[in-house]
C-alpha positions as a printed NumPy array, in Angstrom:
array([[ 14.253,  24.9  , -25.425],
       [ 10.428,  23.803, -26.616],
       [  8.922,  22.495, -23.664],
       [  8.262,  22.767, -20.182],
       [  9.209,  19.922, -17.679],
       [  8.772,  19.02 , -14.629],
       [ 11.483,  17.975, -11.932],
       [ 12.519,  13.934, -11.267],
       [  9.522,  13.332,  -9.136],
       [  6.997,  14.939, -11.926],
       [  7.016,  18.469, -10.063],
       [  7.163,  22.131, -11.017],
       [  8.767,  23.457,  -8.035],
       [  6.859,  26.054,  -6.082],
       [  7.108,  28.088,  -3.224],
       [  3.879,  30.275,  -1.871],
       [  5.63 ,  33.063,   0.529],
       [  4.083,  34.653,   3.701],
       [  3.462,  38.066,   2.589],
       [  3.808,  39.811,  -0.67 ],
       [  7.143,  39.913,  -2.959],
       [  8.748,  41.144,  -5.553],
       [ 12.723,  40.828,  -6.107],
       [ 13.884,  37.046,  -7.053],
       [ 17.196,  36.025,  -7.559],
       [ 18.764,  32.49 ,  -7.888],
       [ 21.189,  31.145,  -5.165],
       [ 22.054,  27.735,  -6.098],
       [ 25.263,  26.933,  -8.107],
       [ 25.923,  24.202, -10.592],
       [ 25.019,  20.389,  -9.724],
       [ 22.818,  21.807,  -6.495],
       [ 19.338,  21.557,  -5.464],
       [ 17.431,  24.581,  -6.43 ],
       [ 17.621,  27.157,  -4.396],
       [ 16.541,  31.162,  -4.764],
       [ 16.249,  34.286,  -2.878],
       [ 12.804,  36.072,  -2.923],
       [ 12.222,  39.835,  -1.093],
       [  8.666,  40.789,   0.255],
       [  6.878,  43.461,  -0.005],
       [  5.492,  44.967,   2.719],
       [  4.187,  48.564,   2.575],
       [  3.443,  48.637,   6.431],
       [  5.636,  46.849,   8.925],
       [  9.161,  44.741,   8.211],
       [ 10.443,  43.285,   5.012],
       [ 13.391,  40.352,   4.313],
       [ 15.153,  38.571,   1.998],
       [ 14.457,  34.729,   2.451],
       [ 16.553,  31.99 ,   0.902],
       [ 14.715,  29.132,  -0.025],
       [ 15.343,  25.383,  -1.263],
       [ 13.804,  22.547,  -2.744],
       [ 15.345,  19.021,  -2.099],
       [ 13.033,  15.936,  -3.556],
       [ 10.142,  18.397,  -4.229],
       [  9.943,  19.848,  -0.501],
       [ 10.894,  23.385,   0.355],
       [ 12.675,  24.92 ,   2.974],
       [ 14.104,  28.397,   4.437],
       [ 17.984,  28.372,   4.538],
       [ 17.605,  31.596,   6.116],
       [ 16.824,  35.156,   5.926],
       [ 18.225,  38.892,   5.59 ],
       [ 16.3  ,  41.496,   7.64 ],
       [ 15.123,  44.587,   5.469],
       [ 13.079,  47.65 ,   6.516],
       [ 12.015,  48.594,   3.101],
       [ 11.224,  46.068,   0.36 ],
       [ 14.062,  45.065,  -2.224],
       [ 14.059,  46.468,  -5.407],
       [ 16.692,  44.115,  -7.021],
       [ 18.388,  41.057,  -4.929],
       [ 21.276,  39.602,  -6.653],
       [ 24.274,  37.218,  -5.823],
       [ 28.367,  37.482,  -5.642],
       [ 28.866,  36.357,  -9.274],
       [ 31.303,  33.425, -10.009],
       [ 31.873,  29.698,  -9.561],
       [ 31.87 ,  29.88 ,  -5.742],
       [ 30.294,  26.37 ,  -3.954],
       [ 28.218,  28.794,  -1.869],
       [ 26.503,  31.957,  -2.547],
       [ 29.189,  33.879,  -0.41 ],
       [ 27.538,  37.542,   0.03 ],
       [ 24.54 ,  39.025,  -1.115],
       [ 23.007,  42.719,  -2.649],
       [ 19.91 ,  44.655,  -2.537],
       [ 18.753,  48.023,  -3.297],
       [ 15.914,  49.639,  -2.201],
       [ 17.008,  53.541,  -0.183],
       [ 20.761,  51.94 ,   0.158],
       [ 22.804,  49.314,  -1.697],
       [ 23.381,  47.245,   0.973],
       [ 25.686,  43.895,   0.754],
       [ 25.887,  40.652,   3.258],
       [ 27.893,  38.259,   3.995],
       [ 26.41 ,  34.75 ,   3.739],
       [ 28.261,  32.703,   6.585],
       [ 27.341,  29.122,   5.994],
       [ 25.972,  26.664,   9.284],
       [ 25.486,  23.243,   7.426],
       [ 22.364,  23.573,   5.351],
       [ 21.83 ,  27.395,   6.829],
       [ 23.49 ,  30.746,   6.892],
       [ 23.009,  33.54 ,   8.841],
       [ 23.419,  37.343,   7.471],
       [ 26.488,  39.87 ,   8.221],
       [ 26.232,  43.171,   7.162],
       [ 28.924,  44.08 ,   4.936],
       [ 28.234,  47.574,   3.701],
       [ 25.837,  50.095,   3.755],
       [ 26.232,  52.467,   0.374],
       [ 24.347,  55.737,  -0.706],
       [ 25.665,  58.668,  -2.718],
       [ 25.895,  61.525,  -0.334],
       [ 24.586,  64.398,  -3.264],
       [ 21.791,  66.874,  -2.669],
       [ 18.652,  65.857,  -4.38 ],
       [ 18.315,  67.918,  -7.501],
       [ 15.772,  70.983,  -7.55 ],
       [ 12.675,  69.513,  -8.755],
       [ 13.744,  65.876,  -8.484],
       [ 12.049,  63.226,  -6.429],
       [ 13.847,  61.638,  -3.26 ],
       [ 16.258,  58.913,  -4.025],
       [ 15.298,  55.057,  -4.316],
       [ 17.62 ,  52.88 ,  -6.194],
       [ 15.367,  51.081,  -8.484],
       [ 17.852,  48.531,  -9.828],
       [ 21.28 ,  47.397, -10.055],
       [ 23.618,  44.998, -11.456],
       [ 26.741,  43.177, -10.542],
       [ 29.466,  43.24 , -13.2  ],
       [ 29.933,  39.757, -14.724],
       [ 33.585,  41.157, -15.643],
       [ 34.761,  42.223, -12.265],
       [ 32.913,  41.384,  -9.075],
       [ 34.11 ,  44.214,  -6.987],
       [ 31.713,  46.996,  -9.373],
       [ 28.17 ,  47.155,  -8.938],
       [ 26.058,  49.873, -10.721],
       [ 22.73 ,  51.014,  -9.751],
       [ 20.356,  53.365, -11.017],
       [ 17.663,  55.571,  -8.892],
       [ 14.531,  57.513,  -9.381],
       [ 15.741,  60.432,  -8.935],
       [ 17.663,  60.106, -12.313],
       [ 21.081,  58.971, -11.458],
       [ 23.   ,  55.939, -11.836],
       [ 26.261,  55.13 ,  -9.673],
       [ 29.133,  52.305, -10.515],
       [ 30.557,  51.455,  -7.063],
       [ 33.51 ,  49.565,  -5.647],
       [ 31.837,  47.259,  -3.234],
       [ 35.621,  46.235,  -2.127],
       [ 36.611,  49.614,  -1.378],
       [ 33.038,  50.321,  -0.036],
       [ 32.96 ,  53.746,  -2.734],
       [ 31.487,  55.144,  -5.504],
       [ 33.625,  55.402,  -8.673],
       [ 31.101,  57.869, -10.405],
       [ 28.099,  59.033,  -9.929],
       [ 26.   ,  61.273, -12.792],
       [ 22.843,  62.448, -13.397],
       [ 21.82 ,  59.71 , -16.417],
       [ 17.898,  60.226, -17.874],
       [ 15.371,  63.058, -17.795],
       [ 13.097,  61.004, -15.339],
       [ 13.574,  58.165, -13.141],
       [ 16.249,  55.466, -14.244],
       [ 14.046,  51.973, -13.746],
       [ 16.87 ,  49.49 , -14.703],
       [ 20.411,  48.578, -15.352],
       [ 22.488,  45.849, -17.222],
       [ 26.254,  45.45 , -17.462],
       [ 27.775,  44.145, -20.423],
       [ 29.953,  40.925, -19.991],
       [ 32.234,  41.597, -22.752],
       [ 33.281,  45.372, -22.34 ],
       [ 33.496,  47.999, -19.29 ],
       [ 29.873,  49.223, -20.272],
       [ 26.68 ,  49.102, -18.874],
       [ 23.008,  50.445, -20.54 ],
       [ 20.386,  51.959, -18.965],
       [ 16.166,  52.713, -19.678],
       [ 13.909,  54.831, -17.81 ],
       [ 10.733,  56.951, -17.686],
       [ 11.875,  59.028, -20.209],
       [ 11.743,  56.605, -22.856],
       [ 15.084,  56.291, -23.675],
       [ 17.752,  53.101, -23.964],
       [ 21.419,  54.745, -23.127],
       [ 24.799,  53.08 , -23.072],
       [ 27.54 ,  54.113, -20.706],
       [ 31.644,  53.626, -20.185],
       [ 32.636,  52.64 , -16.809],
       [ 36.042,  54.254, -17.829],
       [ 34.618,  57.354, -18.41 ],
       [ 31.165,  57.863, -17.179],
       [ 30.666,  61.385, -19.439],
       [ 30.791,  59.252, -22.565],
       [ 27.002,  57.861, -23.296],
       [ 24.687,  57.653, -26.102],
       [ 21.16 ,  57.509, -26.496],
       [ 20.923,  53.551, -28.077],
       [ 16.842,  54.045, -28.627],
       [ 14.133,  56.55 , -27.852],
       [ 10.622,  55.433, -27.684],
       [  8.712,  58.398, -26.073],
       [  7.234,  55.766, -23.829],
       [  8.417,  54.698, -20.439],
       [ 10.964,  51.46 , -20.541],
       [ 10.84 ,  49.397, -17.002],
       [ 13.4  ,  46.935, -18.073],
       [ 16.579,  46.246, -19.754],
       [ 18.676,  43.059, -20.512],
       [ 22.393,  42.96 , -22.008],
       [ 22.377,  39.656, -23.562],
       [ 25.246,  37.448, -21.668],
       [ 26.514,  35.432, -24.953],
       [ 26.298,  38.112, -28.1  ],
       [ 27.639,  41.717, -27.159],
       [ 25.757,  43.402, -29.88 ],
       [ 21.918,  42.379, -28.738],
       [ 19.83 ,  44.58 , -25.761],
       [ 16.332,  44.008, -24.795],
       [ 13.904,  46.2  , -23.733],
       [ 10.375,  46.301, -22.792],
       [  7.899,  49.19 , -22.327],
       [  5.597,  50.231, -19.227],
       [  2.739,  50.682, -21.995],
       [  3.54 ,  49.378, -25.123],
       [  2.722,  45.333, -25.331],
       [  5.937,  42.661, -25.734],
       [  9.82 ,  43.275, -25.725],
       [ 11.98 ,  45.158, -28.227],
       [ 15.531,  43.659, -29.649],
       [ 18.086,  46.291, -30.269],
       [ 21.081,  45.518, -32.248],
       [ 23.956,  48.047, -31.518],
       [ 25.666,  48.228, -34.529],
       [ 22.272,  49.332, -35.789],
       [ 20.074,  51.597, -33.67 ],
       [ 18.353,  53.742, -36.511],
       [ 15.261,  51.174, -35.319],
       [ 14.702,  47.901, -33.478],
       [ 16.104,  44.981, -34.797],
       [ 12.538,  42.976, -33.884],
       [  9.601,  43.245, -31.905],
       [  8.086,  40.116, -29.943],
       [  4.842,  40.57 , -29.012],
       [  2.142,  37.355, -29.402],
       [ -1.084,  38.195, -27.293],
       [ -0.575,  41.902, -26.757],
       [  0.233,  41.821, -23.476],
       [  2.333,  44.234, -21.265],
       [  5.833,  42.684, -20.491],
       [  7.076,  42.921, -16.862],
       [ 10.509,  41.239, -17.184],
       [ 12.756,  39.492, -19.46 ],
       [ 15.91 ,  37.738, -19.704],
       [ 18.334,  36.015, -21.653],
       [ 19.033,  32.921, -21.901],
       [ 22.562,  31.87 , -20.339],
       [ 23.561,  28.851, -22.952],
       [ 21.757,  30.293, -26.509],
       [ 22.326,  33.717, -27.347],
       [ 19.256,  33.272, -29.534],
       [ 16.783,  32.49 , -27.079],
       [ 14.959,  34.676, -24.413],
       [ 11.968,  34.764, -21.908],
       [  9.359,  36.942, -21.096],
       [  6.715,  37.203, -18.28 ],
       [  3.559,  39.58 , -18.496],
       [  1.207,  40.992, -16.455],
       [ -1.245,  38.773, -17.87 ],
       [  0.461,  36.037, -16.412],
       [  2.077,  34.737, -19.909],
       [  5.61 ,  33.245, -19.948],
       [  7.051,  33.014, -23.205],
       [  9.845,  31.677, -24.638],
       [ 11.268,  33.319, -28.278],
       [ 14.473,  32.142, -30.588],
       [ 14.999,  35.494, -32.212],
       [ 15.589,  33.504, -35.33 ],
       [ 12.035,  32.703, -35.157],
       [ 10.213,  35.544, -33.989],
       [  6.931,  35.344, -35.816],
       [  5.704,  33.146, -32.732],
       [  7.117,  32.075, -29.358],
       [  8.597,  28.712, -29.559],
       [  6.793,  28.03 , -26.063],
       [  3.915,  29.893, -23.857],
       [  2.578,  28.909, -20.179],
       [  0.068,  30.646, -18.572],
       [  0.086,  30.855, -15.033],
       [ -2.07 ,  32.302, -12.452],
       [ -1.076,  35.389, -11.587],
       [  0.756,  38.516, -13.119],
       [  4.341,  37.356, -13.59 ],
       [  6.793,  40.215, -11.817],
       [  9.987,  38.431, -12.627],
       [ 11.823,  35.72 , -15.154],
       [ 14.998,  34.705, -13.83 ],
       [ 16.954,  32.329, -15.817],
       [ 19.309,  30.119, -13.722],
       [ 22.757,  31.042, -15.057],
       [ 23.914,  27.784, -13.47 ],
       [ 21.157,  25.553, -15.004],
       [ 19.84 ,  26.694, -18.312],
       [ 17.199,  23.669, -17.566],
       [ 15.955,  26.259, -14.78 ],
       [ 13.772,  29.225, -15.137],
       [ 12.428,  31.113, -11.922],
       [  9.129,  33.047, -11.882],
       [  8.211,  35.643,  -9.602],
       [  4.573,  36.302,  -8.692],
       [  2.73 ,  38.381,  -6.084],
       [  2.909,  35.775,  -3.348],
       [  4.509,  32.697,  -5.16 ],
       [  7.701,  31.854,  -6.619],
       [  7.576,  28.808,  -9.415],
       [ 10.651,  27.185, -10.663],
       [ 10.362,  25.749, -14.154],
       [ 12.11 ,  23.37 , -15.722],
       [ 12.952,  24.082, -19.292],
       [ 13.792,  21.038, -21.688],
       [ 16.848,  22.315, -23.573]])
C-alpha cells in the first residue's frame, strides 16, 4: 500500500461522464474487469445510473438505470455473486432494481420503491434520503438516513420498514453498518456520531460530539472498534476507537484540506483512503499517522473514494465529471 501503479497496459483507467456526476459504486466482482456504477447529478432534466466497464483500457457502457432525481448513494447487493444482480439507490425514496443480464449488457427491472409514510415533523425540511448502507451480514437489510433527521431500517425482501426514528437534531448525512454486530453508525449536521442497535432502535448512544457538521462515516470492516468520520468544516478525518470515546483516537490531516469522502481498505484494518475538495487523495496507515504513506493530486475536487471490496488493488475516484480507477500496489 505504498504506490500508484497503472493497469497492465500502463494506464490509470478513466471515464468522462456525459453530465455532472456524484454517486459512485463498484460493480465488478473478483477476477472481473474493472466496472463501476456512476450516478448523474443534473438539477434540470432526467438523471440516471450508468454502469461502465473497462476492457483492455477501453471503456464501454453496460447499461443505464433511469432516475428523475440524482442518486445520493448507489450500492450493489453484497455477496460473492458472479455478476451484480441487484442495485439500490437513494434520493426521495429507496429504490432497488434487478439487473437482468443479457451477454455483457443488462436491463434494469424495478424491484421496489420504498418510503416511510410518517409526516414531516413541524420545523423539519421535507425528506430526502441522503445515504444508505447495505448490511454485509444480512443482504435483506438496508439502513437509510434522511435530511429530516430520521433513520430507517428496511427489510428489502419483504419490502417494508422494520423501524423508523428521529435519530439526530438535524439532517442525517451518512450511515454505515457494522460487519460484526447488528449495529450501525450515523453522522449528522448536528456534529454527532451515534450508534444504533438494529434489534432495538431505542438503544442508541452518542459516541462523539464535535459541535461541527459531520458529512461521512465509515465503520471499519475488519476491526469492529474503529470508526472513521470527517467534517464539513474541519480539515482531515478523525478515527474513533469505540472502546474509549472520551476523545478521538487520532486526527489525520496532512495539508489542511477538507475531506469529502473516506473508505477503509478491504484487506487491511489499519489502512484507509481520503479524498478532498483540494483534489488530494491520501492513503494512510494508522500505525504511522504523522503523514500519508501515499499522496496523489488529481485535477478536480474528489467527491467519492470507493475501495473495491473484491480487488484491494483498485480504488475508484468520483469527480464532478469523471470517474478514475487507480490501481494501488498492495
